[in-house]
Amino acid sequence: MNNNLSNNNIASKYTEEGFVAPIEVMTPKETLHLRLDFEDAEAELVNQPEKQALLRSYPNRLLPSFDALTRNSKLIDAASAVLGPDLMVWSAALFIKEKKSTKIVSWHQDLTYWGLDDIQETTCWFALSDASEEAGCMKFVPGTHKSKIVEHIDTFADNNLLTRGQEIAVDVNESEAVVAALQAGQASMHHGLLFHSSGPNQTNDRRIGSAIRYIKPSMKQETGDRSLVTLVNGQDIFKNFKVVDPPKGRLLEEEFELCREDDNLKKKLLF
Ligand SMILES: O=C(O)CCC(=O)C(=O)O
């Protein structure tokens, strides 16, 4: 894999294969700082499981450092290369596999279950810790983003990080899969129709990634509901979503309330 992709290279590789990796985003020191901000917040909420769960789903609303991550120029450049300059963040949820965890993510296509009306979306998955193959990094099947949404089944498997354990019901040619190992501070970017999955974490460190879902403002929820987004680049002339300003502070009660409302809406949209 190429370490220094220009925006043109990003766009052509992404169009052809449906993903790019790695993208250099932050230094190891900056990344550690961000990880510690999250882990401190986790520790502060240790006796409040509902708030801890919201923190995992909405780190960019509850920690200004994660709002800043979604606006990082390296990520904006990469996402703009494939979606254009107007970008909103629909989610930046954390995918965490604890050390020596059997949790996996089954083969799926992201856009299957978010209730969005179009495919103008890309995910930048930012590694807050090393995501090696042993740690359960993502695997992508190049070119599969050119397929439509294929049939998925809900397995509700306990060891699956996906909400419904959703899994592609057709054969996935795993021998063609590319392992997208990342070091802390790097990101991958993948198309919302790309077949992807990840294995267990066999290492002694947590594997933590923020899956930043960038969408074009022209997208909308099929139901017409206005889910919570932030505008991180360019402009939104469509007004299809509830666009909110960056958070004014850390772990603010008003932000938890916004996240709670959106979480309830997403449960309705996703289940
Ligand atoms: O974190 C993982 O292992 C999987 C994440 C994923 O499926 C995604 O970001 O779309």
mmCIF file of N, CA and C in Angstrom, residues 38-134:
data_model
loop_
_atom_site.group_PDB
_atom_site.id
_atom_site.type_symbol
_atom_site.label_atom_id
_atom_site.label_comp_id
_atom_site.label_asym_id
_atom_site.label_seq_id
_atom_site.Cartn_x
_atom_site.Cartn_y
_atom_site.Cartn_z
ATOM 1 N N PHE A 38 -10.295 10.376 25.338
ATOM 2 C CA PHE A 38 -11.441 9.460 25.327
ATOM 3 C C PHE A 38 -11.406 8.541 26.554
ATOM 4 N N GLU A 39 -10.252 7.979 26.852
ATOM 5 C CA GLU A 39 -10.205 7.005 27.959
ATOM 6 C C GLU A 39 -10.412 7.681 29.313
ATOM 7 N N ASP A 40 -9.996 8.938 29.438
ATOM 8 C CA ASP A 40 -10.292 9.690 30.672
ATOM 9 C C ASP A 40 -11.808 9.882 30.806
ATOM 10 N N ALA A 41 -12.438 10.225 29.676
ATOM 11 C CA ALA A 41 -13.896 10.437 29.698
ATOM 12 C C ALA A 41 -14.606 9.131 30.058
ATOM 13 N N GLU A 42 -14.132 8.036 29.472
ATOM 14 C CA GLU A 42 -14.701 6.713 29.794
ATOM 15 C C GLU A 42 -14.617 6.458 31.303
ATOM 16 N N ALA A 43 -13.449 6.761 31.873
ATOM 17 C CA ALA A 43 -13.238 6.526 33.305
ATOM 18 C C ALA A 43 -14.157 7.432 34.137
ATOM 19 N N GLU A 44 -14.340 8.676 33.675
ATOM 20 C CA GLU A 44 -15.223 9.599 34.412
ATOM 21 C C GLU A 44 -16.666 9.086 34.424
ATOM 22 N N LEU A 45 -17.031 8.323 33.389
ATOM 23 C CA LEU A 45 -18.424 7.863 33.271
ATOM 24 C C LEU A 45 -18.594 6.406 33.706
ATOM 25 N N VAL A 46 -17.605 5.909 34.448
ATOM 26 C CA VAL A 46 -17.579 4.461 34.710
ATOM 27 C C VAL A 46 -18.852 3.962 35.398
ATOM 28 N N ASN A 47 -19.483 4.808 36.198
ATOM 29 C CA ASN A 47 -20.707 4.369 36.875
ATOM 30 C C ASN A 47 -21.974 4.795 36.145
ATOM 31 N N GLN A 48 -21.813 5.258 34.911
ATOM 32 C CA GLN A 48 -22.983 5.728 34.141
ATOM 33 C C GLN A 48 -22.995 5.054 32.765
ATOM 34 N N PRO A 49 -23.401 3.770 32.733
ATOM 35 C CA PRO A 49 -23.305 3.000 31.488
ATOM 36 C C PRO A 49 -24.045 3.609 30.308
ATOM 37 N N GLU A 50 -25.181 4.265 30.588
ATOM 38 C CA GLU A 50 -25.945 4.855 29.459
ATOM 39 C C GLU A 50 -25.109 5.959 28.817
ATOM 40 N N LYS A 51 -24.464 6.777 29.655
ATOM 41 C CA LYS A 51 -23.643 7.872 29.126
ATOM 42 C C LYS A 51 -22.376 7.325 28.457
ATOM 43 N N GLN A 52 -21.836 6.247 29.028
ATOM 44 C CA GLN A 52 -20.656 5.624 28.387
ATOM 45 C C GLN A 52 -20.996 5.137 26.986
ATOM 46 N N ALA A 53 -22.187 4.550 26.848
ATOM 47 C CA ALA A 53 -22.599 4.053 25.521
ATOM 48 C C ALA A 53 -22.765 5.226 24.554
ATOM 49 N N LEU A 54 -23.344 6.339 25.040
ATOM 50 C CA LEU A 54 -23.487 7.513 24.169
ATOM 51 C C LEU A 54 -22.118 8.063 23.769
ATOM 52 N N LEU A 55 -21.169 8.010 24.710
ATOM 53 C CA LEU A 55 -19.811 8.488 24.402
ATOM 54 C C LEU A 55 -19.207 7.676 23.254
ATOM 55 N N ARG A 56 -19.437 6.370 23.256
ATOM 56 C CA ARG A 56 -18.919 5.533 22.156
ATOM 57 C C ARG A 56 -19.604 5.841 20.835
ATOM 58 N N SER A 57 -20.888 6.150 20.897
ATOM 59 C CA SER A 57 -21.619 6.410 19.650
ATOM 60 C C SER A 57 -21.418 7.835 19.143
ATOM 61 N N TYR A 58 -21.172 8.783 20.077
ATOM 62 C CA TYR A 58 -21.101 10.207 19.689
ATOM 63 C C TYR A 58 -19.854 10.891 20.252
ATOM 64 N N PRO A 59 -18.652 10.332 20.055
ATOM 65 C CA PRO A 59 -17.470 10.985 20.653
ATOM 66 C C PRO A 59 -17.292 12.416 20.148
ATOM 67 N N ASN A 60 -17.723 12.673 18.913
ATOM 68 C CA ASN A 60 -17.543 14.019 18.327
ATOM 69 C C ASN A 60 -18.514 15.053 18.888
ATOM 70 N N ARG A 61 -19.585 14.616 19.572
ATOM 71 C CA ARG A 61 -20.489 15.572 20.228
ATOM 72 C C ARG A 61 -20.074 15.785 21.681
ATOM 73 N N LEU A 62 -19.430 14.773 22.253
ATOM 74 C CA LEU A 62 -19.173 14.819 23.695
ATOM 75 C C LEU A 62 -17.746 15.232 24.031
ATOM 76 N N LEU A 63 -16.852 15.156 23.050
ATOM 77 C CA LEU A 63 -15.456 15.570 23.255
ATOM 78 C C LEU A 63 -15.044 16.507 22.111
ATOM 79 N N PRO A 64 -14.747 17.757 22.407
ATOM 80 C CA PRO A 64 -14.313 18.674 21.342
ATOM 81 C C PRO A 64 -13.105 18.149 20.558
ATOM 82 N N SER A 65 -12.255 17.354 21.195
ATOM 83 C CA SER A 65 -11.081 16.812 20.481
ATOM 84 C C SER A 65 -11.518 15.899 19.323
ATOM 85 N N PHE A 66 -12.653 15.208 19.483
ATOM 86 C CA PHE A 66 -13.130 14.330 18.405
ATOM 87 C C PHE A 66 -13.897 15.119 17.346
ATOM 88 N N ASP A 67 -14.538 16.216 17.762
ATOM 89 C CA ASP A 67 -15.127 17.102 16.743
ATOM 90 C C ASP A 67 -13.993 17.625 15.855
ATOM 91 N N ALA A 68 -12.873 17.993 16.500
ATOM 92 C CA ALA A 68 -11.720 18.494 15.727
ATOM 93 C C ALA A 68 -11.176 17.396 14.805
ATOM 94 N N LEU A 69 -11.178 16.150 15.277
ATOM 95 C CA LEU A 69 -10.716 15.045 14.417
ATOM 96 C C LEU A 69 -11.540 14.981 13.130
ATOM 97 N N THR A 70 -12.856 15.133 13.250
ATOM 98 C CA THR A 70 -13.704 15.019 12.052
ATOM 99 C C THR A 70 -13.443 16.165 11.063
ATOM 100 N N ARG A 71 -12.793 17.230 11.569
ATOM 101 C CA ARG A 71 -12.479 18.394 10.715
ATOM 102 C C ARG A 71 -11.010 18.414 10.312
ATOM 103 N N ASN A 72 -10.263 17.368 10.668
ATOM 104 C CA ASN A 72 -8.827 17.313 10.350
ATOM 105 C C ASN A 72 -8.620 17.457 8.832
ATOM 106 N N SER A 73 -7.690 18.311 8.429
ATOM 107 C CA SER A 73 -7.553 18.627 6.994
ATOM 108 C C SER A 73 -7.180 17.402 6.155
ATOM 109 N N LYS A 74 -6.440 16.457 6.738
ATOM 110 C CA LYS A 74 -6.066 15.259 5.949
ATOM 111 C C LYS A 74 -7.312 14.422 5.636
ATOM 112 N N LEU A 75 -8.191 14.335 6.618
ATOM 113 C CA LEU A 75 -9.425 13.560 6.404
ATOM 114 C C LEU A 75 -10.374 14.308 5.473
ATOM 115 N N ILE A 76 -10.468 15.624 5.676
ATOM 116 C CA ILE A 76 -11.345 16.420 4.800
ATOM 117 C C ILE A 76 -10.846 16.343 3.357
ATOM 118 N N ASP A 77 -9.519 16.427 3.168
ATOM 119 C CA ASP A 77 -8.971 16.342 1.806
ATOM 120 C C ASP A 77 -9.338 15.001 1.165
ATOM 121 N N ALA A 78 -9.162 13.923 1.932
ATOM 122 C CA ALA A 78 -9.440 12.590 1.385
ATOM 123 C C ALA A 78 -10.931 12.451 1.049
ATOM 124 N N ALA A 79 -11.795 12.838 1.994
ATOM 125 C CA ALA A 79 -13.241 12.690 1.758
ATOM 126 C C ALA A 79 -13.694 13.605 0.612
ATOM 127 N N SER A 80 -13.109 14.823 0.548
ATOM 128 C CA SER A 80 -13.489 15.757 -0.538
ATOM 129 C C SER A 80 -13.059 15.228 -1.900
ATOM 130 N N ALA A 81 -11.954 14.478 -1.922
ATOM 131 C CA ALA A 81 -11.476 13.947 -3.203
ATOM 132 C C ALA A 81 -12.506 13.004 -3.826
ATOM 133 N N VAL A 82 -13.352 12.395 -2.984
ATOM 134 C CA VAL A 82 -14.334 11.460 -3.552
ATOM 135 C C VAL A 82 -15.777 11.965 -3.471
ATOM 136 N N LEU A 83 -16.050 12.913 -2.560
ATOM 137 C CA LEU A 83 -17.436 13.389 -2.417
ATOM 138 C C LEU A 83 -17.611 14.855 -2.798
ATOM 139 N N GLY A 84 -16.518 15.564 -3.007
ATOM 140 C CA GLY A 84 -16.623 17.008 -3.276
ATOM 141 C C GLY A 84 -16.488 17.795 -1.982
ATOM 142 N N PRO A 85 -16.569 19.135 -2.084
ATOM 143 C CA PRO A 85 -16.197 19.981 -0.946
ATOM 144 C C PRO A 85 -17.228 20.065 0.187
ATOM 145 N N ASP A 86 -18.497 19.793 -0.096
ATOM 146 C CA ASP A 86 -19.513 19.961 0.953
ATOM 147 C C ASP A 86 -19.662 18.655 1.729
ATOM 148 N N LEU A 87 -19.290 18.702 2.996
ATOM 149 C CA LEU A 87 -19.233 17.456 3.775
ATOM 150 C C LEU A 87 -19.908 17.612 5.125
ATOM 151 N N MET A 88 -20.742 16.633 5.457
ATOM 152 C CA MET A 88 -21.312 16.580 6.798
ATOM 153 C C MET A 88 -20.909 15.251 7.435
ATOM 154 N N VAL A 89 -20.863 15.249 8.769
ATOM 155 C CA VAL A 89 -20.559 14.005 9.488
ATOM 156 C C VAL A 89 -21.859 13.466 10.072
ATOM 157 N N TRP A 90 -22.196 12.262 9.649
ATOM 158 C CA TRP A 90 -23.452 11.614 10.070
ATOM 159 C C TRP A 90 -23.230 10.794 11.344
ATOM 160 N N SER A 91 -21.983 10.331 11.517
ATOM 161 C CA SER A 91 -21.614 9.581 12.730
ATOM 162 C C SER A 91 -20.092 9.511 12.804
ATOM 163 N N ALA A 92 -19.574 9.405 14.024
ATOM 164 C CA ALA A 92 -18.119 9.182 14.191
ATOM 165 C C ALA A 92 -17.912 8.104 15.259
ATOM 166 N N ALA A 93 -18.860 7.167 15.316
ATOM 167 C CA ALA A 93 -18.890 6.179 16.403
ATOM 168 C C ALA A 93 -17.592 5.385 16.525
ATOM 169 N N LEU A 94 -17.306 5.001 17.762
ATOM 170 C CA LEU A 94 -16.090 4.219 18.022
ATOM 171 C C LEU A 94 -16.384 2.730 17.903
ATOM 172 N N PHE A 95 -15.490 2.023 17.260
ATOM 173 C CA PHE A 95 -15.525 0.555 17.214
ATOM 174 C C PHE A 95 -14.376 0.082 18.088
ATOM 175 N N ILE A 96 -14.714 -0.520 19.217
ATOM 176 C CA ILE A 96 -13.675 -0.913 20.176
ATOM 177 C C ILE A 96 -13.685 -2.432 20.340
ATOM 178 N N LYS A 97 -12.504 -3.020 20.186
ATOM 179 C CA LYS A 97 -12.345 -4.434 20.549
ATOM 180 C C LYS A 97 -11.362 -4.467 21.705
ATOM 181 N N GLU A 98 -11.836 -4.928 22.856
ATOM 182 C CA GLU A 98 -10.955 -4.969 24.020
ATOM 183 C C GLU A 98 -9.807 -5.947 23.759
ATOM 184 N N LYS A 99 -8.751 -5.870 24.544
ATOM 185 C CA LYS A 99 -7.627 -6.793 24.354
ATOM 186 C C LYS A 99 -8.119 -8.231 24.494
ATOM 187 N N LYS A 100 -7.532 -9.116 23.706
ATOM 188 C CA LYS A 100 -7.900 -10.544 23.709
ATOM 189 C C LYS A 100 -9.420 -10.741 23.585
ATOM 190 N N SER A 101 -10.014 -9.987 22.667
ATOM 191 C CA SER A 101 -11.474 -10.050 22.523
ATOM 192 C C SER A 101 -11.844 -10.911 21.309
ATOM 193 N N THR A 102 -12.937 -11.647 21.447
ATOM 194 C CA THR A 102 -13.407 -12.476 20.327
ATOM 195 C C THR A 102 -14.378 -11.710 19.422
ATOM 196 N N LYS A 103 -14.610 -10.443 19.747
ATOM 197 C CA LYS A 103 -15.554 -9.654 18.937
ATOM 198 C C LYS A 103 -15.060 -9.501 17.500
ATOM 199 N N ILE A 104 -15.982 -9.636 16.583
ATOM 200 C CA ILE A 104 -15.661 -9.490 15.162
ATOM 201 C C ILE A 104 -16.706 -8.573 14.500
ATOM 202 N N VAL A 105 -16.449 -8.250 13.260
ATOM 203 C CA VAL A 105 -17.480 -7.580 12.453
ATOM 204 C C VAL A 105 -17.654 -8.442 11.210
ATOM 205 N N SER A 106 -18.883 -8.905 10.985
ATOM 206 C CA SER A 106 -19.132 -9.816 9.853
ATOM 207 C C SER A 106 -19.097 -9.045 8.528
ATOM 208 N N TRP A 107 -19.009 -9.785 7.434
ATOM 209 C CA TRP A 107 -19.003 -9.160 6.104
ATOM 210 C C TRP A 107 -20.292 -8.389 5.891
ATOM 211 N N HIS A 108 -20.164 -7.129 5.522
ATOM 212 C CA HIS A 108 -21.373 -6.312 5.308
ATOM 213 C C HIS A 108 -21.059 -5.147 4.385
ATOM 214 N N GLN A 109 -22.131 -4.497 3.943
ATOM 215 C CA GLN A 109 -22.041 -3.218 3.221
ATOM 216 C C GLN A 109 -22.720 -2.182 4.106
ATOM 217 N N ASP A 110 -22.036 -1.091 4.389
ATOM 218 C CA ASP A 110 -22.542 -0.120 5.369
ATOM 219 C C ASP A 110 -23.924 0.425 5.021
ATOM 220 N N LEU A 111 -24.134 0.756 3.761
ATOM 221 C CA LEU A 111 -25.343 1.513 3.415
ATOM 222 C C LEU A 111 -26.616 0.671 3.444
ATOM 223 N N THR A 112 -26.448 -0.618 3.765
ATOM 224 C CA THR A 112 -27.606 -1.517 3.824
ATOM 225 C C THR A 112 -28.632 -1.063 4.843
ATOM 226 N N TYR A 113 -28.190 -0.482 5.946
ATOM 227 C CA TYR A 113 -29.108 -0.375 7.088
ATOM 228 C C TYR A 113 -29.133 0.998 7.757
ATOM 229 N N TRP A 114 -28.715 2.044 7.061
ATOM 230 C CA TRP A 114 -28.750 3.368 7.708
ATOM 231 C C TRP A 114 -29.942 4.207 7.273
ATOM 232 N N GLY A 115 -30.757 3.686 6.346
ATOM 233 C CA GLY A 115 -31.955 4.427 5.931
ATOM 234 C C GLY A 115 -31.646 5.697 5.163
ATOM 235 N N LEU A 116 -30.489 5.753 4.508
ATOM 236 C CA LEU A 116 -30.164 6.938 3.698
ATOM 237 C C LEU A 116 -30.609 6.692 2.263
ATOM 238 N N ASP A 117 -30.921 7.765 1.552
ATOM 239 C CA ASP A 117 -31.578 7.602 0.250
ATOM 240 C C ASP A 117 -30.612 7.487 -0.922
ATOM 241 N N ASP A 118 -29.306 7.607 -0.676
ATOM 242 C CA ASP A 118 -28.356 7.640 -1.789
ATOM 243 C C ASP A 118 -27.027 7.037 -1.310
ATOM 244 N N ILE A 119 -26.020 7.019 -2.179
ATOM 245 C CA ILE A 119 -24.740 6.402 -1.795
ATOM 246 C C ILE A 119 -23.618 7.443 -1.688
ATOM 247 N N GLN A 120 -23.996 8.701 -1.477
ATOM 248 C CA GLN A 120 -22.976 9.770 -1.415
ATOM 249 C C GLN A 120 -22.368 9.815 -0.016
ATOM 250 N N GLU A 121 -21.702 8.757 0.346
ATOM 251 C CA GLU A 121 -21.152 8.593 1.703
ATOM 252 C C GLU A 121 -19.801 7.913 1.596
ATOM 253 N N THR A 122 -18.892 8.290 2.508
ATOM 254 C CA THR A 122 -17.649 7.531 2.633
ATOM 255 C C THR A 122 -17.259 7.467 4.102
ATOM 256 N N THR A 123 -16.590 6.383 4.500
ATOM 257 C CA THR A 123 -16.138 6.253 5.889
ATOM 258 C C THR A 123 -14.632 6.414 5.969
ATOM 259 N N CYS A 124 -14.188 7.359 6.788
ATOM 260 C CA CYS A 124 -12.771 7.409 7.165
ATOM 261 C C CYS A 124 -12.670 6.762 8.541
ATOM 262 N N TRP A 125 -11.984 5.626 8.600
ATOM 263 C CA TRP A 125 -11.838 4.890 9.867
ATOM 264 C C TRP A 125 -10.478 5.260 10.432
ATOM 265 N N PHE A 126 -10.506 6.012 11.539
ATOM 266 C CA PHE A 126 -9.259 6.546 12.108
ATOM 267 C C PHE A 126 -8.809 5.651 13.263
ATOM 268 N N ALA A 127 -7.552 5.210 13.197
ATOM 269 C CA ALA A 127 -7.019 4.290 14.216
ATOM 270 C C ALA A 127 -6.459 5.056 15.411
ATOM 271 N N LEU A 128 -7.104 4.857 16.584
ATOM 272 C CA LEU A 128 -6.596 5.473 17.826
ATOM 273 C C LEU A 128 -5.579 4.578 18.510
ATOM 274 N N SER A 129 -5.486 3.321 18.056
ATOM 275 C CA SER A 129 -4.456 2.404 18.544
ATOM 276 C C SER A 129 -4.017 1.627 17.300
ATOM 277 N N ASP A 130 -2.934 0.878 17.424
ATOM 278 C CA ASP A 130 -2.497 0.103 16.258
ATOM 279 C C ASP A 130 -3.595 -0.900 15.901
ATOM 280 N N ALA A 131 -3.916 -0.947 14.613
ATOM 281 C CA ALA A 131 -4.913 -1.917 14.142
ATOM 282 C C ALA A 131 -4.206 -2.838 13.147
ATOM 283 N N SER A 132 -3.504 -3.811 13.698
ATOM 284 C CA SER A 132 -2.816 -4.805 12.864
ATOM 285 C C SER A 132 -3.814 -5.913 12.522
ATOM 286 N N GLU A 133 -3.380 -6.857 11.694
ATOM 287 C CA GLU A 133 -4.273 -7.993 11.399
ATOM 288 C C GLU A 133 -4.565 -8.756 12.693
ATOM 289 N N GLU A 134 -3.527 -8.913 13.526
ATOM 290 C CA GLU A 134 -3.689 -9.632 14.800
ATOM 291 C C GLU A 134 -4.683 -8.910 15.725
#
